[in-house]
Amino acid sequence: FKSTGLTAGSRLLKDIDGYNASQSKLYAQRNEEDKAQLYASRKRTLPGTFTWQSCLDALQEQGGGVWILSEFNSWLSNVNAKYNEGMKSRLTAAYDVDDVIEERTRGHGSIRIDRPYMSICGVSTIEFLKGHIGQDDLLSGFLPRFLWFVPPSNHGKRPAPLPKRGVVVNQKKWQSYQTLHDVCIDLLKSGTQEVLINNMSPAARVLYEDYFNRIYDVCDSADPKIQQYLYVFAKRWGPTLLKLAMLMQLVIDHRSPTPTEESLRSAWAVLWYAIQSTTILLNSHFGASPIDTKNESVLRYIAKKGGSVEYRTLVRSKVLSGDTMEYDRIVENLVNADLLVFKRAKVKKDSVLELKDS
């Protein structure tokens, strides 16, 4: 139900985008170009499949936006594609909201975007992610900029076939939807406000410092094998707590955007869950060496295929982010470890891989 949750969480944004798109089209038909462009610029979603050039075009038109990704691993594959070389570092830089992004185009022109911003909200299974996340990703500045959330386990529990009687399924009738809708519309009309952290009350500053120290307490007491990764994440969690508090404050009182004790407590509730989730993921899934992770990804894939798969099928599966040579290395590792049998055919791609115990 990961996509169902994502759809529910992004419903408000998509509804507002739909309204702005319809208004833009309406004014364009009336030849009122200024109003048409105004509503077009209020769009906030970004396309899931893209090149860096198309991303720049969208940012130039909208000023920023958010990716809503039902398959985050596919988006990662897109970012890592050869035609998007260098995109990960560009996204990392853009995350910090540079004053200006200026790039040359293929036609020898230039694109200039003032204070661009972007957000990424995606869901994926752990099994798919493991094939695309390595040690370098965890130690770089890219993935630690994300907040990772692991949902509570529903193992062994059957989902309800229908909602209970009396449950409101029309999301637009939820009070939370209406409240956030009013806030978002007001913000779109009023524009941005400058938030000065120095204006935080003394009590709010003390509370923030307490939360900040708790972040590093978690790192100091963690298993040594994942500490190096946690410290990289911790450098981002401190500023993220402030950003979350600013968002919470907009809901509490968007006319006074400086974080308060109340908004900091709300932000910490979200961040604390992310810290716990990240620790679980590093301990159980991503803390292993890159080779171990790739070995396990291939073994899991073959097991899902019934314990046997053609070599060509494995390569097409994209459970690894590299080229054919990477698959060759991993298969060789698994054969040498006596975990895999390689039944060679005259044509290599017709060869069959079988789990040793199948």
Coordinates of C-alpha atoms in Angstrom, one line a residue, residues 200-213 261 264:
M200 CA 13.5 32.4 18.1
S201 CA 12.6 32.8 21.7
P202 CA 15.2 31.8 24.4
A203 CA 13.1 28.8 25.4
A204 CA 12.8 27.6 21.7
R205 CA 16.6 27.9 21.3
V206 CA 17.2 25.8 24.4
L207 CA 14.8 23.2 23.2
Y208 CA 16.4 23.1 19.8
E209 CA 19.9 22.7 21.3
D210 CA 18.5 19.8 23.5
Y211 CA 17.2 18.0 20.4
F212 CA 20.4 18.7 18.5
N213 CA 22.5 17.0 21.2
E261 CA 8.5 25.5 21.0
L264 CA 9.9 22.3 17.3

